[in-house]
Amino acid sequence: MLQRDIIPIFVKFMKEKLLGKNPEELKSLVAELGLPLYTGKQIAQWMYVKRVRSFDEMTNISKAGREKLSECYDLGTADPLGYALSSDGTKKYLFPVKESGTAIEAVIIPDEDRRTLCVSSQSGCKMGCRFCMTGRQGFHGSLDAADILNQFISVDESEQLTNAVFMGMGEPLDNYENVSRAITALTAEWGFAWSPKRITLSSIGVLPYLKRFLDESRCHLAISLHNPFPDERLSVMPVQKAYHIEDVIALLREYDFSGQRRVSFEYTMFSGFNDSKRHEDGLIRLLKGLECRVNLIRFHKIPDFPMEPSPDMVMENFRDRLNAHGITCTIRASRGEDILAACGMLAGKHNGQ
Ligand code: SF4
């Protein structure tokens, strides 16, 4: 029997996961099991505040209650399969995804007193950006809220995390319901109680869900732009056909980014493709009047994609010119390249310890 035949049978017998559920949902499921209603609130505290990784650790719930829970439900935590450590301190974890029989990556990026978690939202990706290793491997399924939250709970640095960026594998707005559920658990008082300012979601601009994200959350947003000209952007990002970057920018102009919430644009620099003065001018025109910043990203070469990274000097000049035109622009430091953890390099392959 092929692996693809086994997985659906396996999934049928998998228990429902609790991670990602809110206290009301937990209350109704404990009621169905005949447990006291306050057990729902206790489970939420154990999962999101104390971040335990098994029902056995929920010591204020009766032993019989814990047994019933584990008979019927899965908490939703999973140990990493391993990790790889970069010479710059970046650490890349590999986590299993039971439903698809695949693996996803989560990356810890330490920077002075910050510990940022780069989170995956899907196993692989449908969007097919030509310069991205994740896009190359195809799509193997969206993560549920438990698999997303598990990345926060099951890394060794869980207690030290200061920020999170949804910039790992997958397009978060192609899995909006589960990403939104995870963000709710991260920011709710009953959950991790993080400020939304600690979270940035990165998207290539899936318009219908982008609008919902902007309306329903207060987290920061990063848009993968990479080229200001529609036909050139389309040549490396098929999404441009369905959701035009001009329409994405028009939508952003309806929201206020002058206060607590920020929007930034990711711009990976390819030599001779998007790093000319014409592109600087195009970007300046496209973003005119929008309160935003631009992050220039050094391209990390991947197999079978012919483009080369722009030279440092070209990137610096590009940055300086945007700044001179009033667009805050920085060059993002490249992290974790030696363990294939840098932007565009995540592929869900076990190459670590
Ligand atoms: Fe998917 Fe993002 Fe890679 Fe594009 S860049 S293929 S959206 S993971």
Tab-separated table of C-alpha atoms and ligand atoms in Angstrom:
chain	number	residue	atom	x	y	z
A	1	MET	CA	0.000	0.000	0.000
A	2	LEU	CA	1.301	3.451	-0.864
A	3	GLN	CA	1.817	6.081	1.845
A	4	ARG	CA	-0.994	8.224	0.357
A	5	ASP	CA	-3.431	5.272	0.846
A	6	ILE	CA	-2.443	4.752	4.467
A	7	ILE	CA	-2.720	8.394	5.583
A	8	PRO	CA	-6.533	8.804	5.152
A	9	ILE	CA	-7.200	5.591	7.159
A	10	PHE	CA	-4.816	6.787	9.880
A	11	VAL	CA	-6.442	10.244	9.989
A	12	LYS	CA	-9.897	8.680	10.470
A	13	PHE	CA	-8.801	7.234	13.806
A	14	MET	CA	-6.953	10.282	15.024
A	15	LYS	CA	-8.357	12.026	18.086
A	16	GLU	CA	-9.482	15.638	17.996
A	17	LYS	CA	-6.849	18.041	19.336
A	18	LEU	CA	-7.508	20.491	22.165
A	19	LEU	CA	-4.761	23.041	21.521
A	20	GLY	CA	-6.331	26.014	19.751
A	21	LYS	CA	-9.762	25.663	21.399
A	22	ASN	CA	-11.137	28.549	23.440
A	23	PRO	CA	-12.535	28.205	27.001
A	24	GLU	CA	-16.168	28.071	25.770
A	25	GLU	CA	-15.401	25.209	23.399
A	26	LEU	CA	-13.469	23.419	26.132
A	27	LYS	CA	-16.406	23.898	28.514
A	28	SER	CA	-18.856	22.201	26.166
A	29	LEU	CA	-16.568	19.279	25.462
A	30	VAL	CA	-15.894	18.591	29.156
A	31	ALA	CA	-19.683	18.781	29.737
A	32	GLU	CA	-20.131	16.034	27.135
A	33	LEU	CA	-17.640	13.898	29.072
A	34	GLY	CA	-19.592	14.483	32.301
A	35	LEU	CA	-16.765	16.503	33.891
A	36	PRO	CA	-17.373	19.695	35.922
A	37	LEU	CA	-17.705	22.792	33.696
A	38	TYR	CA	-14.804	24.578	35.429
A	39	THR	CA	-12.509	21.854	34.038
A	40	GLY	CA	-12.717	23.675	30.672
A	41	LYS	CA	-11.121	26.765	32.193
A	42	GLN	CA	-8.511	24.644	33.977
A	43	ILE	CA	-7.514	22.967	30.707
A	44	ALA	CA	-7.106	26.393	29.026
A	45	GLN	CA	-4.818	27.515	31.862
A	46	TRP	CA	-2.711	24.377	31.674
A	47	MET	CA	-2.387	24.579	27.887
A	48	TYR	CA	-1.817	28.303	27.345
A	49	VAL	CA	-0.498	29.719	30.613
A	50	LYS	CA	1.515	26.825	32.065
A	51	ARG	CA	2.070	25.290	28.603
A	52	VAL	CA	2.116	21.680	29.761
A	53	ARG	CA	2.686	18.989	27.183
A	54	SER	CA	0.515	16.150	28.561
A	55	PHE	CA	-2.814	15.598	30.349
A	56	ASP	CA	-0.884	13.949	33.226
A	57	GLU	CA	0.610	17.312	34.165
A	58	MET	CA	-2.873	18.850	34.733
A	59	THR	CA	-2.725	17.998	38.406
A	60	ASN	CA	-5.790	19.929	39.602
A	61	ILE	CA	-8.011	17.777	37.351
A	62	SER	CA	-9.036	14.446	38.890
A	63	LYS	CA	-7.141	11.342	37.723
A	64	ALA	CA	-10.397	9.901	36.332
A	65	GLY	CA	-11.014	13.199	34.488
A	66	ARG	CA	-7.547	13.163	32.969
A	67	GLU	CA	-8.021	9.564	31.859
A	68	LYS	CA	-11.337	10.405	30.180
A	69	LEU	CA	-9.752	13.359	28.441
A	70	SER	CA	-6.845	11.360	27.103
A	71	GLU	CA	-9.145	8.531	25.952
A	72	CYS	CA	-11.185	10.938	23.825
A	73	TYR	CA	-8.822	13.770	22.923
A	74	ASP	CA	-5.262	14.526	21.952
A	75	LEU	CA	-3.694	17.549	23.643
A	76	GLY	CA	-2.051	18.464	20.316
A	77	THR	CA	1.584	18.836	21.397
A	78	ALA	CA	4.337	17.029	19.509
A	79	ASP	CA	8.054	16.734	20.231
A	80	PRO	CA	10.435	18.082	17.611
A	81	LEU	CA	12.107	15.446	15.458
A	82	GLY	CA	15.359	17.352	15.844
A	83	TYR	CA	17.054	20.667	15.360
A	84	ALA	CA	20.013	22.289	13.627
A	85	LEU	CA	22.067	25.088	15.154
A	86	SER	CA	23.637	27.824	13.050
A	87	SER	CA	26.998	29.412	13.803
A	88	ASP	CA	25.079	32.708	14.318
A	89	GLY	CA	22.844	31.176	17.039
A	90	THR	CA	19.792	30.655	14.814
A	91	LYS	CA	18.129	27.327	15.610
A	92	LYS	CA	15.904	25.446	13.187
A	93	TYR	CA	13.471	22.851	14.565
A	94	LEU	CA	11.794	20.114	12.576
A	95	PHE	CA	8.267	19.122	13.728
A	96	PRO	CA	6.164	16.198	12.519
A	97	VAL	CA	2.733	16.757	10.948
A	98	LYS	CA	0.726	13.612	11.666
A	99	GLU	CA	-2.108	14.337	9.226
A	100	SER	CA	0.104	14.514	6.155
A	101	GLY	CA	3.000	12.371	7.367
A	102	THR	CA	5.322	15.280	6.546
A	103	ALA	CA	7.453	17.685	8.585
A	104	ILE	CA	7.584	21.450	8.969
A	105	GLU	CA	10.214	23.827	10.279
A	106	ALA	CA	10.179	26.539	12.933
A	107	VAL	CA	13.161	28.828	13.432
A	108	ILE	CA	14.342	30.629	16.556
A	109	ILE	CA	16.209	33.839	15.738
A	110	PRO	CA	18.073	35.297	18.719
A	111	ASP	CA	18.970	38.981	18.562
A	112	GLU	CA	20.308	40.686	21.723
A	113	ASP	CA	17.422	40.393	24.206
A	114	ARG	CA	14.895	39.247	21.587
A	115	ARG	CA	13.958	35.665	20.719
A	116	THR	CA	11.821	35.618	17.597
A	117	LEU	CA	10.022	32.498	16.457
A	118	CYS	CA	9.546	32.152	12.700
A	119	VAL	CA	6.398	30.013	12.448
A	120	SER	CA	5.177	27.719	9.651
A	121	SER	CA	1.491	27.679	8.731
A	122	GLN	CA	1.438	24.982	6.042
A	123	SER	CA	3.427	21.935	5.032
A	124	GLY	CA	4.807	23.067	1.677
A	125	CYS	CA	2.969	25.800	-0.207
A	126	LYS	CA	0.614	26.171	-3.200
A	127	MET	CA	1.770	29.619	-4.228
A	128	GLY	CA	4.747	28.542	-6.323
A	129	CYS	CA	7.031	31.580	-5.935
A	130	ARG	CA	9.932	30.587	-8.145
A	131	PHE	CA	12.698	31.740	-5.784
A	132	CYS	CA	11.449	29.807	-2.735
A	133	MET	CA	12.403	26.279	-1.648
A	134	THR	CA	9.101	25.785	0.174
A	135	GLY	CA	7.183	26.626	-2.995
A	136	ARG	CA	9.344	24.170	-4.924
A	137	GLN	CA	8.297	21.199	-2.821
A	138	GLY	CA	4.565	21.578	-3.580
A	139	PHE	CA	1.704	21.560	-1.118
A	140	HIS	CA	1.162	18.829	1.494
A	141	GLY	CA	-1.567	20.350	3.645
A	142	SER	CA	-2.439	23.216	5.959
A	143	LEU	CA	-1.506	23.027	9.614
A	144	ASP	CA	-4.301	23.020	12.166
A	145	ALA	CA	-4.221	25.513	15.040
A	146	ALA	CA	-2.649	22.889	17.340
A	147	ASP	CA	0.278	22.303	14.969
A	148	ILE	CA	0.829	26.057	14.763
A	149	LEU	CA	0.667	26.592	18.544
A	150	ASN	CA	2.820	23.529	19.178
A	151	GLN	CA	5.723	25.387	17.562
A	152	PHE	CA	5.444	27.977	20.368
A	153	ILE	CA	5.074	25.392	23.131
A	154	SER	CA	7.495	22.645	22.149
A	155	VAL	CA	10.656	24.612	21.402
A	156	ASP	CA	13.208	24.706	24.239
A	157	GLU	CA	13.004	28.526	24.174
A	158	SER	CA	9.207	28.624	24.685
A	159	GLU	CA	9.413	30.703	27.873
A	160	GLN	CA	11.882	33.189	26.380
A	161	LEU	CA	10.025	33.978	23.149
A	162	THR	CA	9.510	37.718	22.706
A	163	ASN	CA	8.098	37.890	19.151
A	164	ALA	CA	6.684	35.742	16.390
A	165	VAL	CA	6.665	36.126	12.625
A	166	PHE	CA	4.414	34.027	10.385
A	167	MET	CA	7.150	33.822	7.748
A	168	GLY	CA	7.982	30.117	7.828
A	169	MET	CA	6.666	27.492	5.442
A	170	GLY	CA	3.368	28.249	3.692
A	171	GLU	CA	1.157	31.228	2.983
A	172	PRO	CA	-0.646	32.064	6.258
A	173	LEU	CA	-3.619	33.693	4.511
A	174	ASP	CA	-4.176	30.488	2.526
A	175	ASN	CA	-4.876	28.878	5.933
A	176	TYR	CA	-6.674	31.802	7.492
A	177	GLU	CA	-9.104	30.004	9.826
A	178	ASN	CA	-6.364	28.026	11.591
A	179	VAL	CA	-3.880	30.918	11.655
A	180	SER	CA	-6.568	33.216	13.037
A	181	ARG	CA	-7.490	30.666	15.704
A	182	ALA	CA	-3.818	30.399	16.718
A	183	ILE	CA	-3.421	34.202	16.812
A	184	THR	CA	-6.533	34.430	19.011
A	185	ALA	CA	-5.036	31.911	21.470
A	186	LEU	CA	-1.738	33.843	21.432
A	187	THR	CA	-3.301	37.249	22.110
A	188	ALA	CA	-6.379	36.470	24.279
A	189	GLU	CA	-6.327	37.062	28.034
A	190	TRP	CA	-7.274	33.405	28.512
A	191	GLY	CA	-4.407	32.361	26.207
A	192	PHE	CA	-0.777	33.427	25.988
A	193	ALA	CA	-1.892	37.053	26.576
A	194	TRP	CA	0.697	38.424	24.111
A	195	SER	CA	0.264	41.911	22.738
A	196	PRO	CA	-0.601	41.756	18.988
A	197	LYS	CA	2.396	44.052	18.502
A	198	ARG	CA	4.631	41.046	19.158
A	199	ILE	CA	3.279	39.234	16.088
A	200	THR	CA	3.870	39.906	12.379
A	201	LEU	CA	2.055	38.018	9.641
A	202	SER	CA	3.744	37.892	6.250
A	203	SER	CA	1.688	37.348	3.092
A	204	ILE	CA	2.013	37.569	-0.659
A	205	GLY	CA	-1.409	39.282	-0.619
A	206	VAL	CA	-4.350	36.853	-0.714
A	207	LEU	CA	-6.889	39.665	-0.913
A	208	PRO	CA	-10.102	38.270	0.642
A	209	TYR	CA	-8.281	36.978	3.694
A	210	LEU	CA	-5.982	39.969	3.844
A	211	LYS	CA	-9.064	42.118	4.414
A	212	ARG	CA	-10.309	39.772	7.137
A	213	PHE	CA	-6.896	39.768	8.808
A	214	LEU	CA	-6.778	43.570	8.779
A	215	ASP	CA	-10.305	43.810	10.189
A	216	GLU	CA	-10.098	41.027	12.744
A	217	SER	CA	-6.611	41.398	14.227
A	218	ARG	CA	-4.231	44.149	15.284
A	219	CYS	CA	-1.005	42.284	14.447
A	220	HIS	CA	1.619	43.789	12.163
A	221	LEU	CA	1.640	42.901	8.482
A	222	ALA	CA	4.471	42.270	6.014
A	223	ILE	CA	3.691	42.007	2.289
A	224	SER	CA	6.039	40.104	-0.039
A	225	LEU	CA	6.422	42.575	-2.873
A	226	HIS	CA	9.722	41.815	-4.672
A	227	ASN	CA	8.935	43.862	-7.787
A	228	PRO	CA	6.822	47.008	-8.315
A	229	PHE	CA	5.930	46.148	-11.936
A	230	PRO	CA	2.998	43.711	-12.369
A	231	ASP	CA	4.344	41.790	-15.381
A	232	GLU	CA	7.790	41.351	-13.811
A	233	ARG	CA	6.295	40.347	-10.455
A	234	LEU	CA	4.115	37.796	-12.250
A	235	SER	CA	7.185	36.188	-13.807
A	236	VAL	CA	8.356	35.004	-10.346
A	237	MET	CA	5.109	35.118	-8.315
A	238	PRO	CA	2.080	33.431	-9.925
A	239	VAL	CA	-0.196	34.970	-7.245
A	240	GLN	CA	0.041	38.270	-9.134
A	241	LYS	CA	-2.405	36.812	-11.670
A	242	ALA	CA	-5.154	36.264	-9.080
A	243	TYR	CA	-4.434	39.147	-6.700
A	244	HIS	CA	-2.817	42.201	-8.233
A	245	ILE	CA	-0.282	44.046	-6.108
A	246	GLU	CA	-1.980	47.350	-7.050
A	247	ASP	CA	-5.218	46.033	-5.479
A	248	VAL	CA	-3.308	44.914	-2.378
A	249	ILE	CA	-1.824	48.407	-1.983
A	250	ALA	CA	-5.241	50.006	-2.612
A	251	LEU	CA	-6.702	47.887	0.203
A	252	LEU	CA	-3.852	48.821	2.551
A	253	ARG	CA	-4.526	52.506	1.906
A	254	GLU	CA	-7.927	52.038	3.603
A	255	TYR	CA	-6.244	51.238	6.943
A	256	ASP	CA	-4.310	53.334	9.413
A	257	PHE	CA	-0.660	52.332	9.855
A	258	SER	CA	0.492	55.534	11.471
A	259	GLY	CA	0.086	54.320	15.056
A	260	GLN	CA	0.599	51.005	16.826
A	261	ARG	CA	0.167	48.784	13.800
A	262	ARG	CA	2.838	48.581	11.088
A	263	VAL	CA	2.914	47.437	7.495
A	264	SER	CA	6.190	46.588	5.835
A	265	PHE	CA	7.166	45.291	2.403
A	266	GLU	CA	9.627	42.459	1.839
A	267	TYR	CA	11.827	42.991	-1.193
A	268	THR	CA	14.275	40.198	-2.042
A	269	MET	CA	16.960	41.603	-4.316
A	270	PHE	CA	17.927	39.766	-7.499
A	271	SER	CA	20.770	41.051	-9.611
A	272	GLY	CA	19.533	42.627	-12.845
A	273	PHE	CA	15.896	41.718	-12.143
A	274	ASN	CA	14.576	44.202	-9.585
A	275	ASP	CA	17.531	46.288	-8.395
A	276	SER	CA	17.730	49.123	-10.979
A	277	LYS	CA	16.895	52.813	-10.686
A	278	ARG	CA	13.726	52.100	-12.672
A	279	HIS	CA	12.683	49.726	-9.880
A	280	GLU	CA	13.513	52.301	-7.198
A	281	ASP	CA	11.312	54.805	-9.020
A	282	GLY	CA	8.556	52.213	-9.462
A	283	LEU	CA	8.599	51.386	-5.734
A	284	ILE	CA	8.576	55.046	-4.749
A	285	ARG	CA	5.524	55.632	-6.989
A	286	LEU	CA	3.704	52.500	-5.816
A	287	LEU	CA	4.144	53.224	-2.098
A	288	LYS	CA	3.779	57.011	-2.238
A	289	GLY	CA	1.852	58.379	0.735
A	290	LEU	CA	1.533	54.990	2.472
A	291	GLU	CA	2.936	54.854	6.011
A	292	CYS	CA	5.231	51.840	5.656
A	293	ARG	CA	8.760	50.508	5.628
A	294	VAL	CA	10.654	48.382	3.110
A	295	ASN	CA	12.937	45.511	4.121
A	296	LEU	CA	15.527	44.565	1.532
A	297	ILE	CA	16.409	40.869	1.738
A	298	ARG	CA	19.542	39.271	0.392
A	299	PHE	CA	18.615	36.433	-1.993
A	300	HIS	CA	19.921	33.011	-0.977
A	301	LYS	CA	20.612	30.903	-4.002
A	302	ILE	CA	18.529	27.764	-4.465
A	303	PRO	CA	19.017	24.947	-6.992
A	304	ASP	CA	17.572	25.351	-10.514
A	305	PHE	CA	16.736	29.030	-10.208
A	306	PRO	CA	19.033	31.090	-12.385
A	307	MET	CA	19.021	34.478	-10.633
A	308	GLU	CA	21.905	35.800	-8.540
A	309	PRO	CA	21.823	37.974	-5.413
A	310	SER	CA	22.316	41.720	-5.920
A	311	PRO	CA	25.779	42.943	-4.824
A	312	ASP	CA	25.968	44.620	-1.392
A	313	MET	CA	26.771	47.993	-2.895
A	314	VAL	CA	23.679	47.874	-5.127
A	315	MET	CA	21.500	47.009	-2.117
A	316	GLU	CA	22.994	49.837	-0.065
A	317	ASN	CA	22.415	52.393	-2.835
A	318	PHE	CA	18.856	51.135	-3.319
A	319	ARG	CA	18.216	51.488	0.437
A	320	ASP	CA	19.709	54.987	0.571
A	321	ARG	CA	17.641	56.230	-2.342
A	322	LEU	CA	14.362	54.966	-0.852
A	323	ASN	CA	15.260	56.580	2.479
A	324	ALA	CA	16.031	59.836	0.683
A	325	HIS	CA	12.494	59.731	-0.745
A	326	GLY	CA	10.957	59.345	2.709
A	327	ILE	CA	10.413	55.554	2.616
A	328	THR	CA	12.039	53.953	5.651
A	329	CYS	CA	14.181	51.201	4.222
A	330	THR	CA	16.595	48.746	5.857
A	331	ILE	CA	18.630	45.747	4.730
A	332	ARG	CA	17.616	42.736	6.758
A	333	ALA	CA	20.513	40.819	8.253
A	334	SER	CA	20.664	37.319	6.867
A	335	ARG	CA	20.366	34.642	9.560
A	336	GLY	CA	20.826	30.881	9.629
A	337	GLU	CA	22.010	30.458	6.033
A	338	ASP	CA	24.442	27.648	6.989
A	339	ILE	CA	21.547	25.494	8.269
A	340	LEU	CA	19.192	26.432	5.370
A	341	ALA	CA	17.034	28.470	7.765
A	342	ALA	CA	17.227	31.839	6.007
A	343	CYS	CA	14.384	33.441	4.014
A	344	GLY	CA	13.176	31.231	1.152
A	345	MET	CA	15.279	28.215	2.201
A	346	LEU	CA	12.846	26.225	4.401
A	347	ALA	CA	12.053	22.836	2.946
A	348	GLY	CA	11.040	20.569	5.857
A	349	LYS	CA	14.098	18.372	5.500
A	350	HIS	CA	15.800	16.809	8.502
A	351	ASN	CA	19.376	17.964	8.307
A	352	GLY	CA	20.051	18.621	11.975
A	353	GLN	CA	20.773	16.845	15.212
B	1	SF4	FE1	4.765	30.064	-0.452
B	1	SF4	FE2	5.875	32.191	0.753
B	1	SF4	FE3	7.402	30.452	-0.584
B	1	SF4	FE4	5.751	32.048	-1.947
B	1	SF4	S1	7.517	32.697	-0.696
B	1	SF4	S2	6.047	29.833	-2.276
B	1	SF4	S3	4.017	32.159	-0.520
B	1	SF4	S4	6.222	30.016	1.276
